[in-house]
PDB file of C-alpha atoms in Angstrom:
ATOM      1  CA  MET A 532      62.470 115.299  37.838  1.00 64.00           C
ATOM      2  CA  GLN A 533      60.283 112.017  36.824  1.00 67.00           C
ATOM      3  CA  MET A 534      62.567 108.876  35.104  1.00 77.00           C
ATOM      4  CA  ASP A 535      61.041 109.466  31.503  1.00 85.00           C
ATOM      5  CA  VAL A 536      60.565 112.877  31.612  1.00 84.00           C
ATOM      6  CA  ALA A 537      64.686 112.771  32.735  1.00 90.00           C
ATOM      7  CA  ASN A 538      65.798 110.127  29.815  1.00 92.00           C
ATOM      8  CA  GLU A 539      63.684 112.092  27.136  1.00 93.00           C
ATOM      9  CA  LEU A 540      65.766 115.653  27.946  1.00 95.00           C
ATOM     10  CA  LEU A 541      68.559 113.290  28.238  1.00 96.00           C
ATOM     11  CA  SER A 542      67.878 111.377  24.679  1.00 96.00           C
ATOM     12  CA  LYS A 543      68.261 115.033  23.289  1.00 96.00           C
ATOM     13  CA  LEU A 544      71.499 115.236  24.315  1.00 98.00           C
ATOM     14  CA  GLU A 545      73.277 112.019  22.841  1.00 98.00           C
ATOM     15  CA  ASN A 546      75.780 112.835  20.291  1.00 98.00           C
ATOM     16  CA  GLY A 547      75.223 116.655  20.068  1.00 98.00           C
ATOM     17  CA  LEU A 548      77.129 119.176  20.458  1.00 98.00           C
ATOM     18  CA  ILE A 549      76.178 121.587  23.272  1.00 98.00           C
ATOM     19  CA  VAL A 550      76.910 125.230  22.743  1.00 98.00           C
ATOM     20  CA  SER A 551      78.187 127.815  26.057  1.00 98.00           C
ATOM     21  CA  CYS A 552      76.260 130.479  25.907  1.00 98.00           C
ATOM     22  CA  GLN A 553      78.312 132.820  28.385  1.00 97.00           C
ATOM     23  CA  ALA A 554      80.425 136.410  28.688  1.00 95.00           C
ATOM     24  CA  LEU A 555      81.752 137.744  31.626  1.00 91.00           C
ATOM     25  CA  GLU A 556      81.413 141.065  33.489  1.00 92.00           C
ATOM     26  CA  GLY A 557      83.578 143.267  31.375  1.00 92.00           C
ATOM     27  CA  GLU A 558      83.842 141.623  28.477  1.00 93.00           C
ATOM     28  CA  PRO A 559      82.764 143.121  25.199  1.00 94.00           C
ATOM     29  CA  LEU A 560      79.210 140.472  25.137  1.00 97.00           C
ATOM     30  CA  HIS A 561      78.690 140.759  28.420  1.00 96.00           C
ATOM     31  CA  SER A 562      74.315 141.761  27.691  1.00 97.00           C
ATOM     32  CA  SER A 563      71.385 138.782  28.419  1.00 98.00           C
ATOM     33  CA  PHE A 564      70.439 140.163  24.911  1.00 98.00           C
ATOM     34  CA  ILE A 565      73.630 138.839  23.110  1.00 98.00           C
ATOM     35  CA  MET A 566      74.021 135.639  25.160  1.00 98.00           C
ATOM     36  CA  ALA A 567      70.671 134.703  24.092  1.00 98.00           C
ATOM     37  CA  LYS A 568      70.980 136.080  20.528  1.00 98.00           C
ATOM     38  CA  MET A 569      73.481 133.592  20.493  1.00 98.00           C
ATOM     39  CA  ALA A 570      71.956 131.105  22.512  1.00 98.00           C
ATOM     40  CA  LYS A 571      69.665 131.240  19.174  1.00 98.00           C
ATOM     41  CA  ALA A 572      72.389 130.859  15.801  1.00 98.00           C
ATOM     42  CA  ALA A 573      73.676 127.682  17.823  1.00 98.00           C
ATOM     43  CA  GLU A 574      70.408 126.929  17.511  1.00 98.00           C
ATOM     44  CA  MET A 575      69.923 127.735  14.120  1.00 98.00           C
ATOM     45  CA  GLY A 576      73.233 125.766  13.870  1.00 98.00           C
ATOM     46  CA  GLY A 577      72.453 122.608  15.413  1.00 98.00           C
ATOM     47  CA  ALA A 578      73.163 122.546  18.549  1.00 98.00           C
ATOM     48  CA  VAL A 579      71.507 120.478  21.119  1.00 98.00           C
ATOM     49  CA  ALA A 580      71.439 122.109  24.170  1.00 98.00           C
ATOM     50  CA  ILE A 581      73.281 125.507  25.572  1.00 98.00           C
ATOM     51  CA  ARG A 582      74.952 126.109  28.568  1.00 98.00           C
ATOM     52  CA  ALA A 583      74.267 129.823  29.948  1.00 98.00           C
ATOM     53  CA  ASN A 584      75.611 131.438  32.910  1.00 98.00           C
ATOM     54  CA  GLY A 585      73.443 133.524  35.444  1.00 98.00           C
ATOM     55  CA  TYR A 586      69.721 134.130  35.930  1.00 98.00           C
ATOM     56  CA  ASP A 587      69.193 137.353  34.262  1.00 98.00           C
ATOM     57  CA  ASP A 588      71.149 135.152  30.941  1.00 98.00           C
ATOM     58  CA  ILE A 589      69.208 131.960  31.488  1.00 98.00           C
ATOM     59  CA  MET A 590      66.095 133.504  31.815  1.00 98.00           C
ATOM     60  CA  ALA A 591      66.691 135.569  28.267  1.00 98.00           C
ATOM     61  CA  ILE A 592      67.896 132.608  26.333  1.00 98.00           C
ATOM     62  CA  LYS A 593      64.499 130.668  27.513  1.00 98.00           C
ATOM     63  CA  LYS A 594      62.283 133.102  25.950  1.00 98.00           C
ATOM     64  CA  GLU A 595      64.385 132.934  22.647  1.00 98.00           C
ATOM     65  CA  VAL A 596      65.308 129.274  22.127  1.00 98.00           C
ATOM     66  CA  ASN A 597      63.495 125.819  22.548  1.00 98.00           C
ATOM     67  CA  LEU A 598      66.146 124.444  23.235  1.00 98.00           C
ATOM     68  CA  PRO A 599      67.553 122.399  27.276  1.00 98.00           C
ATOM     69  CA  VAL A 600      69.619 124.725  29.098  1.00 98.00           C
ATOM     70  CA  ILE A 601      72.442 123.746  31.374  1.00 98.00           C
ATOM     71  CA  GLY A 602      72.300 126.215  33.938  1.00 98.00           C
ATOM     72  CA  LEU A 603      74.728 127.386  36.338  1.00 98.00           C
ATOM     73  CA  VAL A 604      76.074 131.141  38.512  1.00 98.00           C
ATOM     74  CA  LYS A 605      79.652 132.242  38.717  1.00 98.00           C
ATOM     75  CA  LYS A 606      80.141 133.282  41.991  1.00 97.00           C
ATOM     76  CA  LYS A 607      83.510 133.488  44.468  1.00 97.00           C
ATOM     77  CA  TYR A 608      83.213 133.230  47.496  1.00 98.00           C
ATOM     78  CA  GLU A 609      86.642 134.257  50.303  1.00 97.00           C
ATOM     79  CA  GLY A 610      88.348 131.498  51.328  1.00 96.00           C
ATOM     80  CA  TYR A 611      86.599 129.188  49.377  1.00 98.00           C
ATOM     81  CA  VAL A 612      87.529 127.492  46.155  1.00 97.00           C
ATOM     82  CA  PRO A 613      84.956 126.286  44.282  1.00 98.00           C
ATOM     83  CA  TYR A 614      82.756 128.826  41.769  1.00 98.00           C
ATOM     84  CA  ILE A 615      80.689 127.158  39.973  1.00 98.00           C
ATOM     85  CA  THR A 616      77.101 126.954  41.976  1.00 98.00           C
ATOM     86  CA  PRO A 617      78.365 126.958  44.662  1.00 98.00           C
ATOM     87  CA  THR A 618      75.452 127.413  47.101  1.00 98.00           C
ATOM     88  CA  ILE A 619      72.039 126.220  47.624  1.00 98.00           C
ATOM     89  CA  GLU A 620      71.188 130.036  46.967  1.00 98.00           C
ATOM     90  CA  GLU A 621      73.025 130.004  43.367  1.00 98.00           C
ATOM     91  CA  VAL A 622      70.948 126.576  42.365  1.00 98.00           C
ATOM     92  CA  GLU A 623      67.605 128.358  43.724  1.00 98.00           C
ATOM     93  CA  GLN A 624      68.435 131.169  40.880  1.00 98.00           C
ATOM     94  CA  VAL A 625      69.223 128.223  38.350  1.00 98.00           C
ATOM     95  CA  VAL A 626      65.684 126.691  38.688  1.00 98.00           C
ATOM     96  CA  LYS A 627      63.798 130.333  39.013  1.00 98.00           C
ATOM     97  CA  ALA A 628      65.464 130.834  35.683  1.00 98.00           C
ATOM     98  CA  GLY A 629      63.852 127.633  34.389  1.00 98.00           C
ATOM     99  CA  ALA A 630      66.833 125.560  33.457  1.00 98.00           C
ATOM    100  CA  GLU A 631      66.499 121.971  32.758  1.00 98.00           C
ATOM    101  CA  ILE A 632      69.924 121.179  34.270  1.00 98.00           C
ATOM    102  CA  VAL A 633      72.231 122.624  36.906  1.00 98.00           C
ATOM    103  CA  ALA A 634      75.719 122.816  36.289  1.00 98.00           C
ATOM    104  CA  VAL A 635      78.042 122.979  40.286  1.00 98.00           C
ATOM    105  CA  ASP A 636      81.042 122.522  41.154  1.00 98.00           C
ATOM    106  CA  ALA A 637      81.726 118.447  42.004  1.00 98.00           C
ATOM    107  CA  THR A 638      85.560 118.288  42.930  1.00 98.00           C
ATOM    108  CA  LYS A 639      87.264 117.889  46.486  1.00 97.00           C
ATOM    109  CA  SER A 640      87.360 120.953  47.163  1.00 98.00           C
ATOM    110  CA  ILE A 641      84.787 121.971  50.204  1.00 98.00           C
ATOM    111  CA  LYS A 642      81.913 124.059  49.241  1.00 98.00           C
ATOM    112  CA  PRO A 643      80.897 127.424  51.522  1.00 97.00           C
ATOM    113  CA  GLY A 644      79.161 126.228  54.548  1.00 95.00           C
ATOM    114  CA  GLY A 645      81.505 123.969  54.658  1.00 96.00           C
ATOM    115  CA  PHE A 646      79.586 121.443  52.894  1.00 97.00           C
ATOM    116  CA  THR A 647      81.126 118.650  51.153  1.00 98.00           C
ATOM    117  CA  THR A 648      80.176 118.026  47.599  1.00 98.00           C
ATOM    118  CA  GLU A 649      78.313 114.472  48.481  1.00 98.00           C
ATOM    119  CA  ALA A 650      76.476 116.585  51.095  1.00 98.00           C
ATOM    120  CA  PHE A 651      75.783 119.650  48.691  1.00 98.00           C
ATOM    121  CA  LEU A 652      74.094 116.661  46.354  1.00 98.00           C
ATOM    122  CA  LYS A 653      71.596 115.736  49.086  1.00 98.00           C
ATOM    123  CA  GLU A 654      70.350 119.402  49.742  1.00 98.00           C
ATOM    124  CA  ILE A 655      70.413 120.465  46.416  1.00 98.00           C
ATOM    125  CA  LYS A 656      67.935 116.792  45.737  1.00 97.00           C
ATOM    126  CA  ARG A 657      65.960 117.328  48.749  1.00 97.00           C
ATOM    127  CA  LYS A 658      65.006 120.905  47.330  1.00 97.00           C
ATOM    128  CA  TYR A 659      64.526 120.140  43.941  1.00 97.00           C
ATOM    129  CA  PRO A 660      64.349 116.697  43.296  1.00 95.00           C
ATOM    130  CA  TYR A 661      62.884 116.647  39.478  1.00 93.00           C
ATOM    131  CA  ILE A 662      65.722 119.008  38.522  1.00 96.00           C
ATOM    132  CA  LEU A 663      69.151 116.795  37.053  1.00 98.00           C
ATOM    133  CA  VAL A 664      72.415 118.228  38.130  1.00 98.00           C
ATOM    134  CA  MET A 665      75.380 117.942  36.356  1.00 98.00           C
ATOM    135  CA  ALA A 666      79.021 117.761  38.311  1.00 98.00           C
ATOM    136  CA  ASP A 667      81.553 119.865  36.838  1.00 98.00           C
ATOM    137  CA  ILE A 668      84.590 117.458  37.583  1.00 98.00           C
ATOM    138  CA  SER A 669      88.327 117.693  37.442  1.00 98.00           C
ATOM    139  CA  THR A 670      90.061 114.220  37.586  1.00 98.00           C
ATOM    140  CA  TYR A 671      89.635 110.662  36.897  1.00 98.00           C
ATOM    141  CA  GLU A 672      88.985 110.403  40.645  1.00 98.00           C
ATOM    142  CA  GLU A 673      86.394 113.224  41.765  1.00 98.00           C
ATOM    143  CA  GLY A 674      84.065 111.962  38.373  1.00 98.00           C
ATOM    144  CA  VAL A 675      84.101 108.152  39.197  1.00 98.00           C
ATOM    145  CA  LYS A 676      83.005 109.422  43.096  1.00 98.00           C
ATOM    146  CA  ALA A 677      79.932 112.649  41.238  1.00 98.00           C
ATOM    147  CA  ALA A 678      78.411 109.385  39.280  1.00 98.00           C
ATOM    148  CA  GLU A 679      78.285 107.015  42.806  1.00 98.00           C
ATOM    149  CA  ILE A 680      76.798 109.626  44.772  1.00 98.00           C
ATOM    150  CA  GLY A 681      74.250 110.223  42.527  1.00 98.00           C
ATOM    151  CA  PHE A 682      75.291 113.599  39.898  1.00 98.00           C
ATOM    152  CA  ASP A 683      73.083 112.634  36.557  1.00 98.00           C
ATOM    153  CA  LEU A 684      75.289 113.728  34.727  1.00 98.00           C
ATOM    154  CA  VAL A 685      79.162 114.017  34.726  1.00 98.00           C
ATOM    155  CA  SER A 686      81.496 116.916  32.556  1.00 98.00           C
ATOM    156  CA  THR A 687      85.238 117.472  32.435  1.00 98.00           C
ATOM    157  CA  THR A 688      84.564 120.830  32.781  1.00 98.00           C
ATOM    158  CA  LEU A 689      87.008 121.993  35.103  1.00 98.00           C
ATOM    159  CA  SER A 690      89.949 119.522  34.408  1.00 98.00           C
ATOM    160  CA  GLY A 691      92.735 121.489  34.049  1.00 96.00           C
ATOM    161  CA  TYR A 692      91.517 124.485  36.076  1.00 95.00           C
ATOM    162  CA  THR A 693      92.392 122.897  39.677  1.00 96.00           C
ATOM    163  CA  GLU A 694      95.607 122.767  40.602  1.00 94.00           C
ATOM    164  CA  TYR A 695      95.967 119.435  41.200  1.00 95.00           C
ATOM    165  CA  SER A 696      94.349 118.252  37.476  1.00 95.00           C
ATOM    166  CA  GLN A 697      96.337 117.943  34.483  1.00 86.00           C
ATOM    167  CA  HIS A 698      96.956 120.601  32.792  1.00 90.00           C
ATOM    168  CA  GLY A 699      97.908 121.533  28.874  1.00 89.00           C
ATOM    169  CA  ASP A 700      96.444 123.009  25.957  1.00 90.00           C
ATOM    170  CA  ASP A 701      94.483 119.969  24.289  1.00 93.00           C
ATOM    171  CA  PRO A 702      91.351 118.894  25.655  1.00 97.00           C
ATOM    172  CA  ASP A 703      91.600 115.699  28.764  1.00 97.00           C
ATOM    173  CA  PHE A 704      90.888 113.239  25.411  1.00 98.00           C
ATOM    174  CA  GLU A 705      92.563 110.450  28.512  1.00 97.00           C
ATOM    175  CA  LEU A 706      89.993 111.616  31.341  1.00 98.00           C
ATOM    176  CA  VAL A 707      87.270 111.389  28.665  1.00 98.00           C
ATOM    177  CA  GLU A 708      88.177 108.208  27.665  1.00 98.00           C
ATOM    178  CA  ARG A 709      88.508 106.734  31.124  1.00 98.00           C
ATOM    179  CA  LEU A 710      85.751 107.856  32.899  1.00 98.00           C
ATOM    180  CA  ALA A 711      83.429 106.685  29.612  1.00 98.00           C
ATOM    181  CA  LYS A 712      84.122 102.904  30.899  1.00 98.00           C
ATOM    182  CA  ALA A 713      83.852 103.437  33.865  1.00 98.00           C
ATOM    183  CA  ILE A 714      80.833 105.371  35.068  1.00 98.00           C
ATOM    184  CA  LYS A 715      77.296 104.485  33.509  1.00 97.00           C
ATOM    185  CA  VAL A 716      75.448 107.825  33.756  1.00 98.00           C
ATOM    186  CA  PRO A 717      76.042 110.566  30.829  1.00 98.00           C
ATOM    187  CA  LEU A 718      79.691 112.124  30.652  1.00 98.00           C
ATOM    188  CA  ILE A 719      80.379 115.284  29.164  1.00 98.00           C
ATOM    189  CA  ALA A 720      83.414 116.375  27.632  1.00 98.00           C
ATOM    190  CA  GLU A 721      84.573 120.288  27.908  1.00 98.00           C
ATOM    191  CA  GLY A 722      87.162 121.889  27.387  1.00 97.00           C
ATOM    192  CA  ARG A 723      89.519 123.337  25.302  1.00 96.00           C
ATOM    193  CA  ILE A 724      87.569 121.918  22.753  1.00 98.00           C
ATOM    194  CA  TRP A 725      88.412 123.983  19.331  1.00 96.00           C
ATOM    195  CA  GLU A 726      88.304 122.684  16.523  1.00 96.00           C
ATOM    196  CA  PRO A 727      85.215 119.572  14.846  1.00 97.00           C
ATOM    197  CA  ARG A 728      87.450 116.917  14.763  1.00 98.00           C
ATOM    198  CA  GLN A 729      88.311 117.222  18.325  1.00 98.00           C
ATOM    199  CA  ALA A 730      84.739 117.363  19.393  1.00 98.00           C
ATOM    200  CA  LEU A 731      84.135 114.273  17.716  1.00 98.00           C
ATOM    201  CA  GLU A 732      87.695 112.754  19.043  1.00 98.00           C
ATOM    202  CA  ALA A 733      85.525 113.171  22.327  1.00 98.00           C
ATOM    203  CA  LEU A 734      82.377 111.801  21.431  1.00 98.00           C
ATOM    204  CA  GLU A 735      84.457 109.000  19.901  1.00 98.00           C
ATOM    205  CA  LYS A 736      86.382 108.108  22.801  1.00 98.00           C
ATOM    206  CA  GLY A 737      82.579 107.443  24.910  1.00 98.00           C
ATOM    207  CA  ALA A 738      81.227 110.494  25.769  1.00 98.00           C
ATOM    208  CA  TYR A 739      77.613 111.368  25.832  1.00 98.00           C
ATOM    209  CA  ALA A 740      77.572 115.067  24.552  1.00 98.00           C
ATOM    210  CA  VAL A 741      80.460 117.622  24.102  1.00 98.00           C
ATOM    211  CA  VAL A 742      80.081 121.503  25.511  1.00 98.00           C
ATOM    212  CA  VAL A 743      82.628 123.943  22.958  1.00 98.00           C
ATOM    213  CA  GLY A 744      82.381 127.638  24.277  1.00 97.00           C
ATOM    214  CA  THR A 745      85.077 129.956  23.679  1.00 96.00           C
ATOM    215  CA  ALA A 746      86.009 128.181  19.534  1.00 97.00           C
ATOM    216  CA  ILE A 747      82.173 129.302  19.125  1.00 97.00           C
ATOM    217  CA  THR A 748      80.902 132.562  21.506  1.00 96.00           C
ATOM    218  CA  ARG A 749      84.255 134.458  22.822  1.00 96.00           C
ATOM    219  CA  PRO A 750      85.255 136.526  19.833  1.00 96.00           C
ATOM    220  CA  GLN A 751      88.163 138.034  21.685  1.00 95.00           C
ATOM    221  CA  GLU A 752      89.619 134.764  21.862  1.00 95.00           C
ATOM    222  CA  ILE A 753      89.335 133.348  18.993  1.00 96.00           C
ATOM    223  CA  THR A 754      90.706 136.857  17.229  1.00 97.00           C
ATOM    224  CA  LYS A 755      93.925 136.306  20.026  1.00 96.00           C
ATOM    225  CA  ARG A 756      94.198 132.968  19.118  1.00 94.00           C
ATOM    226  CA  PHE A 757      94.717 133.845  15.409  1.00 96.00           C
ATOM    227  CA  VAL A 758      96.893 137.022  15.726  1.00 97.00           C
ATOM    228  CA  GLU A 759      99.357 134.775  18.081  1.00 96.00           C
ATOM    229  CA  PHE A 760      99.686 132.172  15.196  1.00 94.00           C
ATOM    230  CA  ILE A 761     100.274 134.433  12.652  1.00 96.00           C
ATOM    231  CA  LYS A 762     102.520 136.393  15.066  1.00 95.00           C
ATOM    232  CA  LYS A 763     104.218 133.143  15.999  1.00 93.00           C
ATOM    233  CA  ASN A 764     104.741 131.166  12.440  1.00 94.00           C
ATOM    234  CA  LYS A 765     105.016 134.064  10.125  1.00 88.00           C
ATOM    235  CA  GLY A 766     108.891 133.969  10.142  1.00 74.00           C
ATOM    236  CA  VAL A 767     108.340 130.350   9.637  1.00 67.00           C
ATOM    237  CA  ASN A 768     106.771 130.403   6.206  1.00 57.00           C
ATOM    238  CA  LYS A 769     108.750 132.443   4.826  1.00 57.00           C
ATOM    239  CA  THR A 770     111.916 130.449   5.638  1.00 52.00           C
ATOM    240  CA  CYS A 771     110.146 127.205   3.973  1.00 51.00           C
ATOM    241  CA  LYS A 772     109.340 129.163   1.011  1.00 51.00           C
ATOM    242  CA  ASN A 773     113.128 130.664   0.585  1.00 52.00           C
ATOM    243  CA  LYS A 774     114.323 126.913   0.977  1.00 51.00           C
ATOM    244  CA  THR A 775     112.054 126.182  -1.294  1.00 45.00           C
ATOM    245  CA  ALA A 776     113.179 128.531  -4.132  1.00 43.00           C
ATOM    246  CA  SER A 777     116.670 128.560  -3.177  1.00 40.00           C
ATOM    247  CA  PHE A 778     116.054 124.113  -5.201  1.00 40.00           C
TER     248      PHE A 778
END
């Protein structure tokens, strides 16, 4: 991609909300038609880009919205850990579907075919020099390395989703803040962002843009969060009321 075109594309993301519209097989909303409509709703709400999984979904979304798409293909290969666009075959699907940015696993895990992350990126850039490539990483070291070897964007997508990264219920704000200070390419904050205040905090800590998925586009998980909170806390409120009344 020419430098001026790439810069124009990236400028559209700055300080914005990217909505991840994904539904896996077996989930109620698993449908390219539904994901395209979800993306349209996100566009109407002010999203600056869409993150989407799979050739069919990306194609449908590109027809429905006038927003940049960060595309990926989730696929598991036996004997290998990476599953986010893990081979050049999945990259090809993303590119053919029309995504402007391709997201790939940029962790330290070896990709199918024995590729390191650096070797994999070189192969992508050789075959598709015009496509922007986003590094989905899980640690500070992976993020710094990704920027050094030539990724166009770095995202904290996999923080908490590798065995060796920091696990928790909240966004990894520490990782966002450290990487924002250390790298020169745009840093995208993604992962466990449930509330608008958390998205804002990520931006304030230096993120270039923020990705929110589950909290917007996965109603079964949103419902589950409400139900679990009610079950966990319904007795607490009742106890508090009784204590107040006793005074």
